[in-house]
Coordinates of C-alpha atoms in Angstrom, one line a residue:
M23 CA 24.0 4.6 -52.7
D24 CA 27.0 4.3 -54.1
S25 CA 30.4 4.0 -51.7
V26 CA 32.4 7.5 -51.7
K27 CA 35.3 6.5 -52.8
S28 CA 38.4 6.3 -50.4
N29 CA 40.6 3.9 -50.0
R30 CA 42.0 4.8 -46.3
S31 CA 38.9 5.3 -44.9
A32 CA 34.9 5.5 -46.1
S33 CA 33.2 8.7 -46.2
S34 CA 29.7 8.5 -44.9
V35 CA 28.6 10.6 -47.2
K36 CA 27.2 7.7 -49.5
D37 CA 24.5 7.6 -52.7
A38 CA 20.7 6.0 -52.5
K39 CA 21.4 2.3 -53.9
A40 CA 20.8 1.7 -57.2
P41 CA 18.8 -0.7 -59.6
Q42 CA 21.4 -3.2 -60.5
K43 CA 21.3 -2.2 -64.3
S44 CA 23.0 1.1 -63.4
Q45 CA 25.9 -0.3 -60.6
S46 CA 28.3 0.0 -63.8
A47 CA 27.8 3.8 -64.2
R48 CA 30.5 6.5 -62.9
P49 CA 29.6 9.8 -61.9
F50 CA 30.7 12.5 -64.4
R51 CA 34.1 13.9 -63.4
L52 CA 35.5 17.0 -64.7
D53 CA 38.4 17.0 -66.2
P54 CA 41.1 19.1 -64.0
M55 CA 41.8 22.1 -66.6
V56 CA 38.0 22.9 -67.1
A57 CA 37.4 22.7 -63.9
F58 CA 40.3 25.7 -63.6
Y59 CA 39.4 27.7 -66.2
C60 CA 35.4 27.0 -64.7
F61 CA 37.3 28.8 -61.6
L62 CA 39.1 31.5 -63.0
L63 CA 36.2 32.9 -65.3
P64 CA 34.4 34.9 -62.4
N65 CA 37.4 35.5 -60.1
V66 CA 39.5 37.0 -63.9
L67 CA 35.6 39.5 -63.3
G68 CA 35.9 40.2 -60.4
A69 CA 39.3 41.1 -60.8
L70 CA 38.5 43.8 -63.5
Y71 CA 34.5 44.5 -62.2
A72 CA 34.3 43.6 -58.2
P73 CA 34.4 46.9 -56.0
I74 CA 37.0 47.8 -53.3
Q75 CA 34.1 46.5 -50.3
D76 CA 36.6 47.9 -47.9
C77 CA 38.4 50.8 -46.6
D78 CA 41.1 48.1 -45.2
E79 CA 41.7 46.7 -47.7
V80 CA 42.7 50.3 -49.4
F81 CA 44.6 52.2 -46.3
N82 CA 46.4 48.8 -45.1
Y83 CA 47.8 46.9 -48.3
W84 CA 47.0 48.7 -51.5
E85 CA 48.4 52.5 -50.0
P86 CA 51.7 50.5 -48.4
T87 CA 52.0 48.6 -52.1
H88 CA 52.2 52.0 -53.6
Y89 CA 54.4 53.7 -50.8
L90 CA 56.7 50.3 -52.0
T91 CA 56.4 50.5 -55.2
H92 CA 56.0 54.3 -55.9
G93 CA 57.5 55.9 -53.0
F94 CA 54.7 57.3 -51.8
G95 CA 51.0 56.5 -49.5
L96 CA 48.7 57.2 -46.9
Q97 CA 49.8 55.0 -43.4
T98 CA 47.3 53.7 -40.9
W99 CA 48.4 53.6 -37.4
E100 CA 48.7 49.5 -37.1
W101 CA 52.1 50.3 -39.5
S102 CA 53.5 52.7 -37.4
P103 CA 56.4 50.5 -35.5
E104 CA 55.2 51.7 -32.7
Y105 CA 51.8 48.9 -32.8
A106 CA 53.9 47.0 -36.1
I107 CA 50.3 44.8 -36.1
R108 CA 50.6 44.9 -40.3
S109 CA 53.8 42.8 -42.0
W110 CA 55.9 43.8 -44.5
F111 CA 56.3 40.0 -45.5
Y112 CA 52.1 40.4 -46.7
V113 CA 52.6 43.0 -48.4
S114 CA 56.1 42.9 -50.4
L115 CA 55.1 40.2 -51.8
H116 CA 52.5 41.5 -53.4
A117 CA 54.3 44.6 -54.0
M118 CA 56.9 42.2 -56.2
A119 CA 53.6 41.2 -58.4
S120 CA 53.2 45.1 -59.2
K121 CA 56.4 46.0 -59.9
I122 CA 56.1 42.7 -62.6
G123 CA 53.5 44.4 -63.8
S124 CA 54.9 48.2 -64.3
L125 CA 57.4 46.5 -66.3
V126 CA 55.2 46.0 -69.0
P127 CA 55.5 48.8 -71.4
F128 CA 52.6 51.7 -71.5
T129 CA 51.3 51.0 -68.3
T130 CA 50.1 53.1 -66.0
K131 CA 49.4 52.4 -62.5
V132 CA 45.9 51.8 -63.2
H133 CA 47.2 48.9 -64.9
E134 CA 49.8 47.9 -62.2
F135 CA 46.3 47.6 -60.1
Y136 CA 44.6 45.2 -62.1
F137 CA 47.9 43.1 -62.6
L138 CA 47.8 42.7 -59.4
R139 CA 44.2 41.5 -59.5
I140 CA 44.1 39.2 -62.5
A141 CA 47.5 37.4 -60.6
L142 CA 45.2 37.3 -57.4
A143 CA 42.4 35.7 -59.6
F144 CA 44.8 33.0 -61.5
A145 CA 46.2 32.2 -57.6
C146 CA 43.1 31.7 -56.0
A147 CA 42.2 29.6 -59.1
A148 CA 44.5 27.5 -58.5
C149 CA 43.8 27.4 -55.3
E150 CA 40.0 26.3 -56.1
T151 CA 40.7 23.7 -58.6
R152 CA 43.2 21.5 -56.1
L153 CA 40.4 22.0 -53.3
F154 CA 38.1 20.6 -56.0
L155 CA 40.7 17.3 -57.1
A156 CA 40.9 16.3 -53.7
I157 CA 37.0 16.4 -53.0
S158 CA 36.5 14.5 -56.3
R159 CA 38.7 11.9 -55.1
T160 CA 38.0 11.8 -51.8
F161 CA 34.5 12.0 -51.8
N162 CA 32.9 11.9 -55.4
P163 CA 32.6 13.4 -58.0
R164 CA 29.4 14.9 -58.2
I165 CA 30.3 16.4 -54.5
G166 CA 33.3 18.5 -56.3
I167 CA 30.9 19.4 -59.3
M168 CA 28.6 21.0 -56.5
F169 CA 31.0 22.3 -54.9
L170 CA 32.3 24.0 -58.4
L171 CA 29.4 25.3 -58.4
C172 CA 28.6 27.1 -55.1
M173 CA 32.2 28.3 -55.3
V174 CA 31.4 29.9 -58.8
F175 CA 27.9 31.4 -59.1
S176 CA 28.2 33.1 -55.0
P177 CA 28.9 36.4 -54.9
G178 CA 31.1 36.1 -52.1
M179 CA 33.5 34.2 -54.0
F180 CA 33.2 36.8 -56.3
H181 CA 35.0 39.5 -54.7
A182 CA 36.4 37.6 -51.7
S183 CA 38.6 35.8 -54.8
V184 CA 40.2 39.2 -56.1
A185 CA 40.0 41.0 -52.6
Y186 CA 43.5 41.9 -51.7
L187 CA 43.3 41.4 -47.6
P188 CA 44.9 39.1 -45.6
S189 CA 41.4 37.1 -44.9
S190 CA 41.5 36.3 -49.1
F191 CA 45.1 35.6 -48.6
A192 CA 43.9 33.4 -45.9
M193 CA 41.4 31.5 -47.7
Y194 CA 43.7 30.6 -50.2
G195 CA 46.4 28.8 -47.9
V196 CA 43.1 27.3 -45.7
M197 CA 41.5 25.6 -49.3
L198 CA 45.7 23.8 -50.2
G199 CA 45.6 22.8 -46.0
M200 CA 42.2 21.3 -46.7
A201 CA 43.1 19.0 -49.5
A202 CA 46.6 18.1 -48.0
F203 CA 44.4 16.3 -44.9
L204 CA 42.0 15.6 -47.7
D205 CA 43.5 13.4 -49.9
W206 CA 45.4 10.8 -48.3
R207 CA 47.1 8.6 -51.3
G208 CA 50.4 7.9 -50.6
G209 CA 49.5 8.5 -47.0
L210 CA 48.4 10.9 -44.4
K211 CA 49.8 15.0 -45.0
T212 CA 49.5 16.1 -41.9
G213 CA 52.8 18.3 -42.0
L214 CA 51.6 19.8 -45.7
G215 CA 48.1 21.0 -44.3
I216 CA 49.7 22.2 -40.6
M217 CA 52.4 23.9 -43.2
W218 CA 49.5 25.7 -45.2
F219 CA 46.8 26.1 -42.4
G220 CA 50.5 28.4 -40.6
I221 CA 51.0 30.0 -44.3
A222 CA 47.2 30.9 -44.3
G223 CA 48.4 31.8 -40.2
I224 CA 51.3 33.2 -40.2
V225 CA 51.3 35.1 -44.1
G226 CA 47.6 36.4 -44.1
W227 CA 45.3 36.0 -40.6
P228 CA 47.0 34.3 -37.9
F229 CA 43.2 32.8 -36.5
T230 CA 42.6 31.0 -39.4
M231 CA 44.5 28.6 -38.1
A232 CA 41.3 27.7 -36.2
L233 CA 39.8 26.2 -39.1
A234 CA 43.0 22.6 -38.7
I235 CA 41.9 22.1 -35.6
P236 CA 39.4 19.3 -36.6
F237 CA 42.0 18.1 -39.1
L238 CA 44.6 17.9 -35.9
L239 CA 42.5 15.8 -33.9
E240 CA 41.2 13.6 -36.3
D241 CA 45.4 12.9 -36.7
I242 CA 45.7 13.0 -33.0
A243 CA 42.5 10.1 -32.8
L244 CA 44.1 8.2 -35.5
A245 CA 47.4 7.8 -33.9
V246 CA 45.5 7.0 -31.0
L247 CA 43.4 4.5 -32.2
T248 CA 46.5 2.5 -34.3
K249 CA 48.8 0.7 -32.8
A250 CA 52.3 2.3 -32.9
G251 CA 51.1 5.5 -34.5
I252 CA 52.2 7.3 -32.3
E253 CA 55.6 7.9 -33.2
S254 CA 54.8 8.7 -36.4
A255 CA 52.0 11.1 -35.8
I256 CA 54.8 13.1 -33.9
W257 CA 57.5 13.5 -36.3
R258 CA 54.0 14.1 -38.9
F259 CA 53.0 17.3 -36.5
L260 CA 57.2 17.6 -36.5
D261 CA 57.2 18.4 -39.9
G262 CA 54.4 20.5 -40.5
I263 CA 55.1 23.0 -37.4
V264 CA 58.9 23.3 -38.7
R265 CA 57.8 24.5 -42.3
S266 CA 55.4 26.5 -40.5
L267 CA 58.8 28.1 -38.1
I268 CA 61.1 28.5 -41.0
V269 CA 57.6 30.7 -42.5
L270 CA 57.5 32.6 -39.6
G271 CA 61.1 33.3 -39.6
L272 CA 61.2 34.5 -43.1
G273 CA 58.5 36.8 -42.2
V274 CA 60.6 37.8 -39.0
C275 CA 63.1 38.7 -41.0
F276 CA 61.1 40.6 -44.2
D277 CA 60.1 42.8 -41.0
L278 CA 63.5 43.7 -39.2
F279 CA 64.2 45.3 -41.5
F280 CA 61.0 47.3 -42.8
Y281 CA 60.3 48.0 -38.4
H282 CA 64.2 47.8 -37.7
K283 CA 63.0 46.0 -34.5
P284 CA 62.4 42.4 -34.3
E285 CA 58.7 42.2 -35.0
V286 CA 56.5 38.7 -34.7
V287 CA 53.1 40.6 -36.2
P288 CA 50.8 37.1 -35.6
F289 CA 51.2 38.0 -32.1
N290 CA 51.2 41.4 -32.0
M291 CA 47.8 40.9 -34.4
V292 CA 46.1 38.1 -31.4
W293 CA 47.5 40.3 -28.8
Y294 CA 46.0 43.5 -29.7
N295 CA 42.5 41.7 -30.5
V296 CA 41.9 39.7 -27.9
F297 CA 43.6 41.3 -25.1
S298 CA 44.5 44.4 -25.5
G299 CA 42.0 45.6 -22.9
A300 CA 39.6 48.5 -22.6
G301 CA 39.2 51.0 -24.9
R302 CA 41.3 49.5 -27.4
G303 CA 40.5 46.4 -30.0
P304 CA 38.0 45.8 -32.8
N305 CA 34.8 46.6 -30.3
I306 CA 35.7 50.5 -30.4
F307 CA 35.5 50.1 -34.2
G308 CA 32.0 49.2 -34.4
T309 CA 29.7 46.8 -33.2
E310 CA 26.9 43.7 -35.0
P311 CA 23.9 41.7 -33.2
W312 CA 24.1 38.2 -33.7
H313 CA 22.6 37.4 -36.4
F314 CA 24.6 40.0 -39.0
Y315 CA 26.9 36.6 -40.2
I316 CA 23.6 34.8 -41.3
R317 CA 22.2 37.6 -43.2
N318 CA 25.3 37.9 -44.7
L319 CA 26.1 35.0 -45.8
I320 CA 22.3 34.0 -47.1
L321 CA 22.9 37.3 -49.0
N322 CA 26.8 35.9 -50.2
F323 CA 25.3 32.5 -50.2
N324 CA 21.4 32.0 -50.5
I325 CA 20.7 28.5 -51.1
W326 CA 23.8 27.1 -50.5
F327 CA 24.7 28.8 -46.8
I328 CA 21.1 27.1 -46.2
L329 CA 22.6 23.5 -47.3
A330 CA 25.6 24.3 -45.6
T331 CA 24.2 24.8 -42.0
L332 CA 22.2 21.5 -42.6
A333 CA 25.6 19.0 -43.5
M334 CA 25.7 17.8 -39.9
P335 CA 21.9 17.2 -39.1
L336 CA 22.1 15.4 -42.4
I337 CA 25.3 13.3 -41.9
A338 CA 23.5 12.1 -38.6
L339 CA 20.8 11.0 -40.0
Q340 CA 21.9 9.8 -42.4
M341 CA 24.0 7.4 -40.1
Y342 CA 21.0 7.1 -38.0
V343 CA 18.7 5.7 -40.9
G344 CA 20.8 4.7 -43.8
D345 CA 23.6 3.0 -42.3
R346 CA 24.1 2.3 -39.1
A347 CA 26.9 -0.1 -39.1
L348 CA 29.3 2.4 -40.6
S349 CA 32.5 2.1 -38.7
S350 CA 34.0 4.8 -36.1
Q351 CA 36.7 5.6 -38.3
S352 CA 33.6 6.8 -41.1
R353 CA 31.6 8.5 -38.5
L354 CA 35.1 10.2 -37.7
R355 CA 36.1 11.3 -40.8
S356 CA 32.3 13.0 -41.8
I357 CA 32.7 14.6 -38.3
V358 CA 35.9 16.4 -39.3
F359 CA 34.7 17.2 -42.7
L360 CA 32.1 19.1 -41.9
S361 CA 32.6 21.1 -38.3
P362 CA 35.1 23.5 -39.7
F363 CA 32.6 25.9 -40.8
Y364 CA 30.5 25.3 -37.9
L365 CA 33.5 25.8 -35.9
W366 CA 34.8 28.9 -37.7
L367 CA 30.8 30.7 -37.9
A368 CA 30.7 29.7 -34.2
I369 CA 33.5 31.7 -33.1
F370 CA 33.2 34.8 -35.1
T371 CA 29.5 35.1 -34.1
V372 CA 30.1 34.9 -30.3
Q373 CA 32.8 38.2 -31.1
P374 CA 31.3 41.5 -30.8
H375 CA 33.0 43.8 -33.7
K376 CA 32.3 41.7 -36.9
E377 CA 33.2 42.2 -40.9
E378 CA 32.2 40.3 -44.1
R379 CA 36.0 39.8 -44.6
F380 CA 36.2 37.8 -41.6
M381 CA 34.2 34.7 -43.2
Y382 CA 36.4 34.8 -46.5
P383 CA 38.8 32.2 -44.7
C384 CA 35.7 29.5 -44.2
Y385 CA 34.2 29.9 -47.5
P386 CA 35.8 27.2 -49.1
A387 CA 34.9 25.1 -46.0
L388 CA 30.3 26.6 -45.8
A389 CA 30.5 25.4 -49.9
L390 CA 32.3 21.2 -48.5
N391 CA 29.4 21.5 -46.7
A392 CA 26.3 22.9 -48.6
A393 CA 27.5 20.3 -51.9
M394 CA 27.7 17.5 -49.1
S395 CA 23.9 17.7 -47.9
L396 CA 23.1 19.1 -51.8
H397 CA 24.9 15.4 -52.8
I398 CA 22.5 13.9 -49.8
I399 CA 19.3 15.1 -50.5
L400 CA 20.0 14.3 -54.1
S401 CA 20.3 11.1 -53.7
S402 CA 17.3 10.3 -51.3
F403 CA 15.1 12.3 -53.8
G404 CA 16.4 10.7 -56.8
S405 CA 15.5 7.8 -55.5
T406 CA 13.7 4.5 -57.5
N407 CA 12.8 2.6 -55.3
P408 CA 8.7 2.8 -55.3
G409 CA 8.8 1.3 -51.2
T410 CA 9.6 4.9 -50.8
L411 CA 7.6 8.5 -51.1
F412 CA 10.3 9.7 -53.5
G413 CA 10.3 6.7 -55.4
K414 CA 6.6 7.8 -56.9
I415 CA 7.1 10.9 -57.8
P416 CA 7.8 10.8 -61.5
A417 CA 11.5 11.7 -62.6
K418 CA 10.5 14.2 -64.9
L419 CA 9.1 16.1 -62.0
K420 CA 11.8 15.9 -60.4
F421 CA 14.2 17.2 -62.4
A422 CA 11.8 19.9 -63.1
V423 CA 11.9 20.7 -59.2
V424 CA 15.4 20.3 -58.4
S425 CA 16.4 21.9 -62.3
V426 CA 14.4 25.4 -60.8
V427 CA 15.5 26.1 -56.8
M428 CA 19.3 24.9 -58.8
L429 CA 18.7 27.8 -61.2
A430 CA 16.5 30.2 -59.2
S431 CA 19.7 29.5 -56.9
I432 CA 22.6 31.0 -60.0
E433 CA 19.6 33.2 -60.9
A434 CA 19.8 35.0 -57.8
G435 CA 23.7 34.8 -56.8
L436 CA 24.1 36.6 -60.4
F437 CA 21.9 39.3 -59.3
R438 CA 23.2 39.8 -56.1
T439 CA 26.7 40.0 -57.8
L440 CA 25.2 42.4 -60.7
G441 CA 24.1 44.5 -58.3
I442 CA 27.4 45.0 -56.2
V443 CA 28.9 45.7 -59.6
T444 CA 26.7 48.5 -60.9
A445 CA 25.8 50.0 -57.5
Y446 CA 29.0 50.7 -55.4
S447 CA 31.6 51.0 -58.5
A448 CA 31.5 54.9 -58.8
P449 CA 34.3 55.6 -56.8
L450 CA 36.4 53.4 -59.4
H451 CA 35.5 55.0 -62.3
I452 CA 35.2 58.8 -61.3
H453 CA 39.1 58.9 -60.7
K454 CA 39.8 57.9 -63.9
A455 CA 39.6 61.2 -65.3
L456 CA 42.4 61.8 -63.5
Q457 CA 44.0 60.1 -65.7
S458 CA 43.1 61.5 -69.2
P459 CA 46.2 63.9 -71.1
E460 CA 44.8 66.6 -69.3
Y461 CA 45.9 65.2 -65.9
A462 CA 48.0 62.8 -65.9
T463 CA 51.2 64.5 -65.6
S464 CA 50.2 67.4 -62.8
S465 CA 50.8 67.7 -59.9
G466 CA 48.2 68.7 -56.8
N467 CA 46.0 67.5 -54.1
V468 CA 43.0 65.8 -54.5
C469 CA 40.7 65.9 -50.8
Y470 CA 38.6 63.8 -49.8
G471 CA 35.9 64.9 -47.1
K472 CA 33.2 62.6 -45.0
E473 CA 33.4 59.9 -47.8
W474 CA 37.0 59.4 -47.4
Y475 CA 36.4 55.3 -47.2
R476 CA 35.1 55.1 -50.9
Y477 CA 38.7 56.3 -52.0
P478 CA 39.9 54.0 -54.6
S479 CA 43.8 53.8 -53.5
S480 CA 47.4 56.1 -54.8
Y481 CA 46.7 53.7 -57.5
F482 CA 44.5 55.8 -59.7
L483 CA 46.0 58.9 -58.8
P484 CA 48.4 60.3 -61.1
A485 CA 52.5 60.4 -60.1
G486 CA 51.7 63.9 -58.8
M487 CA 49.1 64.0 -57.1
R488 CA 48.4 63.5 -53.5
A489 CA 45.1 62.2 -51.7
K490 CA 44.2 65.0 -48.7
F491 CA 41.6 65.3 -46.2
V492 CA 39.2 67.9 -45.4
K493 CA 37.1 67.2 -41.6
S494 CA 34.3 66.8 -42.0
A495 CA 31.4 65.1 -39.5
F496 CA 34.2 61.4 -39.1
D497 CA 35.9 62.0 -35.9
G498 CA 37.6 58.7 -35.6
L499 CA 41.7 58.6 -36.6
L500 CA 42.1 58.9 -39.9
P501 CA 45.2 57.6 -41.9
G502 CA 48.8 60.0 -42.1
E503 CA 51.0 60.1 -44.8
F504 CA 54.4 57.6 -45.0
S505 CA 57.3 58.7 -44.9
E506 CA 58.9 60.0 -48.2
A507 CA 62.6 61.3 -46.5
S508 CA 65.5 59.2 -47.6
I509 CA 67.8 59.2 -44.7
G510 CA 69.7 55.9 -42.7
F511 CA 70.3 52.5 -44.2
G512 CA 67.3 51.1 -46.0
I513 CA 65.3 52.6 -49.1
W514 CA 62.1 53.7 -47.1
P515 CA 61.8 54.6 -43.4
T516 CA 59.0 53.1 -41.9
W517 CA 61.0 52.5 -38.9
L518 CA 60.5 56.2 -38.8
I519 CA 57.5 57.1 -35.5
P520 CA 54.6 59.0 -37.4
S521 CA 53.1 61.5 -35.0
G522 CA 49.3 61.9 -34.0
M523 CA 48.7 58.0 -34.2
N524 CA 46.9 56.0 -31.7
D525 CA 45.5 52.3 -31.0
Q526 CA 42.0 53.9 -30.0
N527 CA 41.2 55.7 -32.7
V528 CA 41.3 59.3 -31.5
E529 CA 40.8 61.7 -33.7
D530 CA 43.9 63.6 -35.0
F531 CA 43.0 67.4 -36.0
G532 CA 46.5 67.0 -38.0
K533 CA 45.5 64.5 -40.2
Y534 CA 43.2 67.3 -41.6
V535 CA 44.4 70.0 -44.3
G536 CA 42.7 73.9 -42.8
P537 CA 40.8 75.9 -45.3
S538 CA 43.8 77.3 -47.2
F539 CA 45.8 74.4 -48.3
T540 CA 45.8 74.3 -52.1
T541 CA 43.0 71.4 -52.7
E542 CA 43.1 71.0 -56.9
H543 CA 39.8 68.6 -56.6
R544 CA 37.7 66.9 -54.1
S545 CA 35.5 64.1 -54.4
D546 CA 32.9 64.7 -51.7
L547 CA 30.9 68.2 -52.5
T548 CA 28.0 67.6 -50.2
P549 CA 28.1 69.1 -46.6
A550 CA 29.3 67.5 -44.1

């Protein structure tokens, strides 16, 4: 096999030894700009056509953003200063991008919605390209291309790439962090890697920082194993920690402005989800069986998920059968590269409360594992050594088998994506009628019943219309409304504690409008 390209430590991922005549052949290397556009195309299509799959995306992020940019929006209990487990820093960054979109002449709020989504598509494509380049340089260009195929054709990335969720933002940071830890050109980039994982956790989702553990343990191991390496490792760690603390300080300043009190939102989030006690925490919002993520990842990645789970066994088998002379450093690096996906899947499999978006941060790690597995399998399957079983199979037959499997995987992903778009996009389409001249300048209320969670956000309502809720079979806590009062210091009175909020999902009847309330439109006419 060709040696995996690495100047500082060879990975255990190696090609099968090729005949002498092909030793000079080099793997095809994809141009970075071509890779960027390959990533960008499905991301932009996702921005334009993907439905909103999680009501948390609407009520916890699109609504506060709409409030900052247009002065009104719905407010969940998480945004109450009493609990403060959502950060205005994260939302403010996106509100700025949305506001830029509003500066374009003849745009509506719907255009702002899609402008922000397309901006997320570009950001995600840039992060994907950075990780693709790091994989191609560290391992092998073939592994980089396999990583690209997994990311581009998976239904999971179709919606995760442009979802306005902290877990998607964290996924961007994970890609940049992994790229920093993988790419050792010019020396170790531990500080940069810690910073990117820190940004992913501080601005996005704090639990994401767990994905950095294997890389940090590797750095510590290298420092212990090399003479005079401990001091430099300490400085690298301090560099990353200081950068992360600067980001944390900036986030605290933003939240201080909006909450009118110092809050460390990442800490609040971890405390509520892990240490809040009985009757609180994520489990009150529903639990799922242990195999939920296995089923979900098979749907979103089909054969790529199976390949990802096989990565560690295949690497171990290759070490034992293929090359027992690998250095301990090569073995360590192989384990480090593959560990984040297993670590993340294990952590969240044992949690009773499960949601699809919780897997977003590990999607890049899944794709890397799958690409490495596929590379090992193809290297062995493509052997031309007549003394091996695979070497006796005709080349055309092997090519046909591989082509059928890969095309079937791509086709399954495309049909899954098409099914999501055609079956679940109704909420985005039915509200477009409100943008017609008949309603665009009118005022009134749009009431939602038992399917309140399909509400696509205030971006789809005319400026004079408000979303209201009517009583249905749902008996949990619905969102209230952000205060529109013009009082005190600051532009938005976000420090006011709203009434009827609690962290136990207890229903508040004050969130409903009564029978006498004037409702111009209702999105749910079926009996509750």
